[in-house]
Tab-separated table of C-alpha atoms and ligand atoms in Angstrom:
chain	number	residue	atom	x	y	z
A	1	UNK	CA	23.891	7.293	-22.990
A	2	UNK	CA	20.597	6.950	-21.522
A	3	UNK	CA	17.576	8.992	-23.028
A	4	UNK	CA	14.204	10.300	-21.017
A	5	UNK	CA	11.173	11.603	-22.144
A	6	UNK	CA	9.392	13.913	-19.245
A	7	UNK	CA	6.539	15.470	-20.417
A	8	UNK	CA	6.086	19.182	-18.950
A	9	UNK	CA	9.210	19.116	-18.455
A	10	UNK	CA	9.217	23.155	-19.485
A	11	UNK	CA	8.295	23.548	-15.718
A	12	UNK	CA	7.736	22.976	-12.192
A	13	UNK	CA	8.335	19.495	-11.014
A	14	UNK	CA	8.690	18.631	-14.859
A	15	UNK	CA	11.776	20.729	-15.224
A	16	UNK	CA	13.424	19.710	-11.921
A	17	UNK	CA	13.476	16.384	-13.404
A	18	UNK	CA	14.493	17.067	-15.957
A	19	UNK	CA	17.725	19.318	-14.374
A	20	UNK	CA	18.595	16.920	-12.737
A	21	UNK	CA	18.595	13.957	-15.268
A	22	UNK	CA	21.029	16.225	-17.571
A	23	UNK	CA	22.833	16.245	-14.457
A	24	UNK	CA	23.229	12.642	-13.950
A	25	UNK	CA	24.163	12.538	-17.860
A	26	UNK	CA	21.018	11.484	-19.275
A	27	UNK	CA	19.657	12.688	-22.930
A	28	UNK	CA	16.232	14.138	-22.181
A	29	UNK	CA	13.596	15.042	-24.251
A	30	UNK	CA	11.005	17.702	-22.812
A	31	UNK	CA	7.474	17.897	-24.063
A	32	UNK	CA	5.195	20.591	-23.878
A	33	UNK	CA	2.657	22.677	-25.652
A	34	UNK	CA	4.240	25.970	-25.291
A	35	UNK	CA	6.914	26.222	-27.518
A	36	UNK	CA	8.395	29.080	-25.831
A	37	UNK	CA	8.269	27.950	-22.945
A	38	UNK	CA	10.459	24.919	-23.897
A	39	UNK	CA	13.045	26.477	-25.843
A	40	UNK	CA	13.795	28.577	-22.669
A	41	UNK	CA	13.467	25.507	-21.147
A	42	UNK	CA	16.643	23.744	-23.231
A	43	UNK	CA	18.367	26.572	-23.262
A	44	UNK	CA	18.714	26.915	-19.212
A	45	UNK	CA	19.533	22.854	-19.311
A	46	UNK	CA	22.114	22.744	-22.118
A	47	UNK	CA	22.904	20.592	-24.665
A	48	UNK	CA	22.130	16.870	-23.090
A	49	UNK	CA	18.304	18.645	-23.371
A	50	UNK	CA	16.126	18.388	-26.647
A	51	UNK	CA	12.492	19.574	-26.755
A	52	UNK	CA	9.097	18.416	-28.580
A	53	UNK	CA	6.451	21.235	-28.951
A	54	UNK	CA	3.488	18.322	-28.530
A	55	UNK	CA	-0.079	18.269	-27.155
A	56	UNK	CA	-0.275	14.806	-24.943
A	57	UNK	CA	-3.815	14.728	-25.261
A	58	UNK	CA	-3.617	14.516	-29.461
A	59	UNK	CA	-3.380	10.406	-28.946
A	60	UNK	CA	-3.157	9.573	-32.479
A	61	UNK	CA	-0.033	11.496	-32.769
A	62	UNK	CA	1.603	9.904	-29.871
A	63	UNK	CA	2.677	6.630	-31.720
A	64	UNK	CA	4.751	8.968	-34.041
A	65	UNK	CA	5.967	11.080	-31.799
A	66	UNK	CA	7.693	8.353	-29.883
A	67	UNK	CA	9.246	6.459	-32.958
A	68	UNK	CA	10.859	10.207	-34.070
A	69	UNK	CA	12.195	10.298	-30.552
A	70	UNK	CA	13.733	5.986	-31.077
A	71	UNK	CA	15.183	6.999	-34.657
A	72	UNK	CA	17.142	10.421	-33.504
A	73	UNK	CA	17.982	8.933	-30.270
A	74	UNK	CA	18.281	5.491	-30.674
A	75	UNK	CA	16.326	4.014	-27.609
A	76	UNK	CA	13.986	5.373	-25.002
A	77	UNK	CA	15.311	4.267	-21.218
A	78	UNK	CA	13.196	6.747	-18.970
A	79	UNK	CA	9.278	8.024	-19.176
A	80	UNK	CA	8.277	10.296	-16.528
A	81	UNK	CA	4.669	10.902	-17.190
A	82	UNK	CA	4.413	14.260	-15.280
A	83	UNK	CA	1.852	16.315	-17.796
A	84	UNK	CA	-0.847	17.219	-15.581
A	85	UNK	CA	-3.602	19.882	-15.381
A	86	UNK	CA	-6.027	21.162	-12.596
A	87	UNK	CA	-9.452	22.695	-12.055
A	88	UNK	CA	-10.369	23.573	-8.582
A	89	UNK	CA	-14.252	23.566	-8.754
A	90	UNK	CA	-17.363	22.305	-6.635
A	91	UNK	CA	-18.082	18.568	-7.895
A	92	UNK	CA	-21.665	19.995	-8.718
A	93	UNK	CA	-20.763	22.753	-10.723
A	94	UNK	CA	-18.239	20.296	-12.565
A	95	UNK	CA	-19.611	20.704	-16.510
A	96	UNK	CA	-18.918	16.926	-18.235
A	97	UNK	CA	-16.422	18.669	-20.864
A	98	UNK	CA	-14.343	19.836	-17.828
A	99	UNK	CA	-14.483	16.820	-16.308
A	100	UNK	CA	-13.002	15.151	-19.378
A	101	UNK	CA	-10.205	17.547	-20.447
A	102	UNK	CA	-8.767	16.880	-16.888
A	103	UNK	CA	-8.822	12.808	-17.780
A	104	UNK	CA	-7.676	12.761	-20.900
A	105	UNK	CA	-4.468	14.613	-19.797
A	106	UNK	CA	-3.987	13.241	-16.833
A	107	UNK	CA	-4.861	9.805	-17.285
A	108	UNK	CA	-6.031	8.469	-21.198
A	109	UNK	CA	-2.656	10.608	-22.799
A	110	UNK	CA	-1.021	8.347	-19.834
A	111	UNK	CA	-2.237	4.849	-20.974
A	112	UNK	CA	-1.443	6.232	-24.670
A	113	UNK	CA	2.094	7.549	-24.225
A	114	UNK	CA	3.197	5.024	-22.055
A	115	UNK	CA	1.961	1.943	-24.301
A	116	UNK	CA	3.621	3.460	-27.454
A	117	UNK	CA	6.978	4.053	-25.048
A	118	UNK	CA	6.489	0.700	-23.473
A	119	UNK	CA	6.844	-1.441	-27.561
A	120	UNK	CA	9.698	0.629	-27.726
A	121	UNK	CA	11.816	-0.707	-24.155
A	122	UNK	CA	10.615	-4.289	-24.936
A	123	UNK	CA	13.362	-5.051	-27.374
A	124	UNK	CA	16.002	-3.505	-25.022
A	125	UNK	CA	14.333	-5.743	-22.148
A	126	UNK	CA	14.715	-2.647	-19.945
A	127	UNK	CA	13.098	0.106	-18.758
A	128	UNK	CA	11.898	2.525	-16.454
A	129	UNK	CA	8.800	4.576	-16.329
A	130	UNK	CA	7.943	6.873	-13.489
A	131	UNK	CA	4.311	8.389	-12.719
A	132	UNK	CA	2.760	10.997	-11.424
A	133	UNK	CA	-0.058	11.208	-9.132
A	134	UNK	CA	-0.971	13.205	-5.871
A	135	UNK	CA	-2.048	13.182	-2.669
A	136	UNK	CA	-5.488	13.854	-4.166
A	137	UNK	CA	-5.386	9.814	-4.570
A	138	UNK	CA	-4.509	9.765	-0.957
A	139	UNK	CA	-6.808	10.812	0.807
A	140	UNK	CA	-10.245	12.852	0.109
A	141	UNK	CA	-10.018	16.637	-0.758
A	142	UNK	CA	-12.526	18.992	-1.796
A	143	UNK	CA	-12.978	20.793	-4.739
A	144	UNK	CA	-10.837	18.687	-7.427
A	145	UNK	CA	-13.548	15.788	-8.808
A	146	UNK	CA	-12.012	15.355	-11.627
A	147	UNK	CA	-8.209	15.555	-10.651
A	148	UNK	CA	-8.831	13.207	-7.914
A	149	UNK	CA	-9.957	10.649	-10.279
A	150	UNK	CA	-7.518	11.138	-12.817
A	151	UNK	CA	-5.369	10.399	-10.143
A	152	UNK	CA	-6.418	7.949	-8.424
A	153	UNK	CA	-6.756	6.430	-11.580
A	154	UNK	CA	-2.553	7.126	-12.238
A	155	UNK	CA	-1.858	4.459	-9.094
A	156	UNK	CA	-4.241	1.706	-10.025
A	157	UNK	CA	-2.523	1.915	-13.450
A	158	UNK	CA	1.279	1.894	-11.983
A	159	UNK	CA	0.614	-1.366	-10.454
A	160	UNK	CA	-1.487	-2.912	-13.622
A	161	UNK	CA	1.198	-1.879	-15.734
A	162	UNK	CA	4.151	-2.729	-13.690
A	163	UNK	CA	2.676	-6.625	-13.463
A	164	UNK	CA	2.481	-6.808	-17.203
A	165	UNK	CA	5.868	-4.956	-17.566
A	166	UNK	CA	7.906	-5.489	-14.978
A	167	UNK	CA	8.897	-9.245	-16.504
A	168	UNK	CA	9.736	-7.670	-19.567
A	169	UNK	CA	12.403	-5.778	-17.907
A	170	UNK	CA	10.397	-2.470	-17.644
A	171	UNK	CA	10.092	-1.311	-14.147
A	172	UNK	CA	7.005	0.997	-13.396
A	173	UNK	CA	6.304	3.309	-10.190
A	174	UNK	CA	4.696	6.212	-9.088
A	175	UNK	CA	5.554	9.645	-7.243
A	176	UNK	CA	2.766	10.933	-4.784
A	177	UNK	CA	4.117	14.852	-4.413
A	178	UNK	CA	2.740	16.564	-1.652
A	179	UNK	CA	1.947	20.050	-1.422
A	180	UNK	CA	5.027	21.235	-3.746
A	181	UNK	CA	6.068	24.853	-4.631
A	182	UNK	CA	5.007	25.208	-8.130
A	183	UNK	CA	2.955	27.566	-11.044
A	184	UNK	CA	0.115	25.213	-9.924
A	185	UNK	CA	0.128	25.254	-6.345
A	186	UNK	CA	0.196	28.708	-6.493
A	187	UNK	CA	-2.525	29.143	-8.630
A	188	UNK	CA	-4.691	26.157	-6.472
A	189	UNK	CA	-3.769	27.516	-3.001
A	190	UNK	CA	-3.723	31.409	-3.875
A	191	UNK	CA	-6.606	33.369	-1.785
A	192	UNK	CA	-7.130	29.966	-0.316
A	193	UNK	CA	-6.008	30.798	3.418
A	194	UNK	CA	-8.148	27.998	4.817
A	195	UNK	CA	-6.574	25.218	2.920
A	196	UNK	CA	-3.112	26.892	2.948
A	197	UNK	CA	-3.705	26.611	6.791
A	198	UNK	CA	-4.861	23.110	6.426
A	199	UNK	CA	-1.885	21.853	4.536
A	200	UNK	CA	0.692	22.975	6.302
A	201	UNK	CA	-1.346	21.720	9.983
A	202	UNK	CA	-1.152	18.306	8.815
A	203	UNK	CA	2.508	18.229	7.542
A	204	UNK	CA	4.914	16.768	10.111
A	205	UNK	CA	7.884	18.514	8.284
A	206	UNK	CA	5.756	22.235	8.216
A	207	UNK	CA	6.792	23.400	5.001
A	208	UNK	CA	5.690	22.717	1.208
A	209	UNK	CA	8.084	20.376	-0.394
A	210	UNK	CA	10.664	22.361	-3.745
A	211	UNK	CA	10.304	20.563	-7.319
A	212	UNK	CA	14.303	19.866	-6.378
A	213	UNK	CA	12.691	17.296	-3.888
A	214	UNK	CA	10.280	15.101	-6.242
A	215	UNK	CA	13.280	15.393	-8.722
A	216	UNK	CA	15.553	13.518	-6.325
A	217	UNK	CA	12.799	10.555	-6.097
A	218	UNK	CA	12.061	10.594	-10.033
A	219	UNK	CA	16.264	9.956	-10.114
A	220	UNK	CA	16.087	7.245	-7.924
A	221	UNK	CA	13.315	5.371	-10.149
A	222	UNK	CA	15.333	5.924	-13.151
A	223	UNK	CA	18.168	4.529	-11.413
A	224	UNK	CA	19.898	1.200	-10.935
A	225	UNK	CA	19.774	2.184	-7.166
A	226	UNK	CA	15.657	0.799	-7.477
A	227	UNK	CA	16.664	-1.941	-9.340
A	228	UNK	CA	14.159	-3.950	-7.451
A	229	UNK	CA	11.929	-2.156	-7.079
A	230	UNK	CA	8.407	-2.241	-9.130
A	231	UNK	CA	4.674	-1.078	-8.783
A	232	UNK	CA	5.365	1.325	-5.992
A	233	UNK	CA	3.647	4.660	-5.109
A	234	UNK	CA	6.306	6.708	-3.421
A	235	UNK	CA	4.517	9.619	-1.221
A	236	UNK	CA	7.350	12.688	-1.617
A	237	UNK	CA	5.051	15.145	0.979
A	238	UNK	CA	6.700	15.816	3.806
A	239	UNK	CA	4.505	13.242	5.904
A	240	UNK	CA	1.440	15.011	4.324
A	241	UNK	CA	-0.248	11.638	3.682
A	242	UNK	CA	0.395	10.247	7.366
A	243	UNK	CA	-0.114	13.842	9.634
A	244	UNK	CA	-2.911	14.342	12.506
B	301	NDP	P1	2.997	22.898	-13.867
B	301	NDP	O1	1.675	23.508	-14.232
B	301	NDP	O2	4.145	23.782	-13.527
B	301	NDP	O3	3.487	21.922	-15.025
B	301	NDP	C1	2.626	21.125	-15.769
B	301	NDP	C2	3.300	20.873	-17.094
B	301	NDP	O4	2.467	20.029	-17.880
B	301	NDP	C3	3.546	22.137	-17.900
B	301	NDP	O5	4.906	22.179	-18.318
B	301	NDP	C4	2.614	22.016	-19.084
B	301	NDP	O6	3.219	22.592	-20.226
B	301	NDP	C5	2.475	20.496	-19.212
B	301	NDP	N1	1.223	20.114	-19.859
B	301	NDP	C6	-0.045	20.333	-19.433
B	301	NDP	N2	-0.917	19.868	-20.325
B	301	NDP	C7	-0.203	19.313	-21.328
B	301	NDP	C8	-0.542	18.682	-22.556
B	301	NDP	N3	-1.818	18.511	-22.929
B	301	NDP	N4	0.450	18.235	-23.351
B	301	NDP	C9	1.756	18.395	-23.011
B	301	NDP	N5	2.135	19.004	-21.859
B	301	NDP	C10	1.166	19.462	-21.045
B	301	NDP	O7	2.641	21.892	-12.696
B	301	NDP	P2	3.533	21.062	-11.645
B	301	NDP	O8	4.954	21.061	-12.014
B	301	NDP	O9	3.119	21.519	-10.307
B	301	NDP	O10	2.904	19.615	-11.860
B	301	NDP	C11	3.576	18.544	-12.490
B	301	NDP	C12	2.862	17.252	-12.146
B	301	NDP	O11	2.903	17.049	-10.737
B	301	NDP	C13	1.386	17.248	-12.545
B	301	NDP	O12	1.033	15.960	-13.008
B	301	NDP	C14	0.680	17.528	-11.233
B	301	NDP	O13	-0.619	17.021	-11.207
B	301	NDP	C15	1.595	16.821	-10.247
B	301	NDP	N6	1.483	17.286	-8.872
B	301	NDP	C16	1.851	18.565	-8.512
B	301	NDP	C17	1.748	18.958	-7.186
B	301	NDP	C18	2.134	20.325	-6.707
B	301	NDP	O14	1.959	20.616	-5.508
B	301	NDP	N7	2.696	21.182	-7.534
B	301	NDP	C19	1.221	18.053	-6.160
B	301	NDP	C20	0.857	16.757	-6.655
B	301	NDP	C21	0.993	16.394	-7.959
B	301	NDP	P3	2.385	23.367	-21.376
B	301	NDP	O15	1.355	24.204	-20.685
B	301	NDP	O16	3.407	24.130	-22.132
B	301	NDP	O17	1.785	22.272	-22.198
């Protein structure tokens, strides 16, 4: 049986992935600072599920973390770096601790976790780790400084990794979501009319994209069905990235 580790998986897009790994049979291992939160989580997803109350931003317990994950479970096949937080702020009212809280999750705990997970697929000589990154890294919007870079920062990473990794056997790529229907859309779009109006203007298929979607992508990376494929950034937006 194959095992995953998808951090946030407690939610959103994280949770969708993680539905529909136990779906496909895969062990997977949620991780998550809210304890409740992922409890509720494994309980919804049955017993293929397991959960890790664990802050992805404490790096120096990441290396231990991991190895308790390879002795109960034997290997690690999948990492889906999904963890991610936002701040929706004016670049010059952007304080430098903000600006670093947002890296260090969304980028440093990425380099971290996935070098840790990466010693441990090297003996198996197979692999597959999926990011995370947005169409923030696409294209310029306002307001998220320090997202944006964190980011952008996720799909220079996917292809530095995947040319040291790849002929080791460990395949790396990268999901672009679009404008997806989640706690943190909500919270970024909500008494935002303007850029509600904006989004949905430049999206050929006129609707924001369900967690169910990016899920389906996230399966196909983890999959045998990409089995050549390597260093990609996959935009799942609804033609977001390529609308008028
Ligand atoms: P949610 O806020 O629903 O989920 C984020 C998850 O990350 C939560 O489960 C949260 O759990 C976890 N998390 C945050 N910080 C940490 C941490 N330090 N350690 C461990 N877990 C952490 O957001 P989404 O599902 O919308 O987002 C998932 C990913 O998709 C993010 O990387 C986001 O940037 C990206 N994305 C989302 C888009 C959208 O439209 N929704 C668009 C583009 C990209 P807890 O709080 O319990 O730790």
């Amino acid at each position: 049986m194959k095992t995953a580790i998808i951090t946030g998986g407690a939610s959103g897009i994280g949770f969708a992935i993680a539905q529909k790994f136990v779906q496909q049979g895969i062990q997977s291992i949620l991780i998550g600072r809210d304890e409740k939160k992922l409890k509720e989580a494994c309980c919804t997803l049955g017993e293929l599920a397991g959960c890790i109350q664990g802050d992805v931003t404490r790096l120096e317990e990441l290396p231990s973390l991991v190895s308790d994950i390879k002795n109960k479970y034997g290997k690690i096949d999948i990492l889906v770096n999904n963890a991610g937080i936002h701040l929706k702020k004016p670049f010059l009212e952007v304080t430098d601790e903000e600006y670093q809280r947002i890296i260090l999750t969304n980028q440093v705990a990425v380099f971290s976790l996935t070098r840790e997970v990466s010693r441990m697929m090297i003996p198996e000589k197979k692999g597959s780790i999926i990011n995370i990154s947005s169409m923030a890294s696409q294209y310029g919007i306002p307001l998220v400084i320090a997202y944006t870079a964190s980011k952008s920062a996720i799909e220079g990473m996917t292809r530095a990794m995947a040319v040291e990794l790849s002929p080791l056997g460990i395949r790396v790529n990268c999901i672009a979501p679009g404008f997806i229907k989640t706690d943190m859309s909500s919270k970024a779009l909500s008494n935002d009319p303007e850029r509600k109006k904006k989004i949905y203007s430049r999206t050929p298929i006129g609707r924001l994209g369900t967690a169910e979607e990016v899920a389906d992508a996230a399966w196909f990376f983890a999959s045998d069905s990409s089995s050549y494929i390597t260093g990609v950034v996959l935009p799942v937006d609804g033609g977001n990235s390529i609308g008028f």
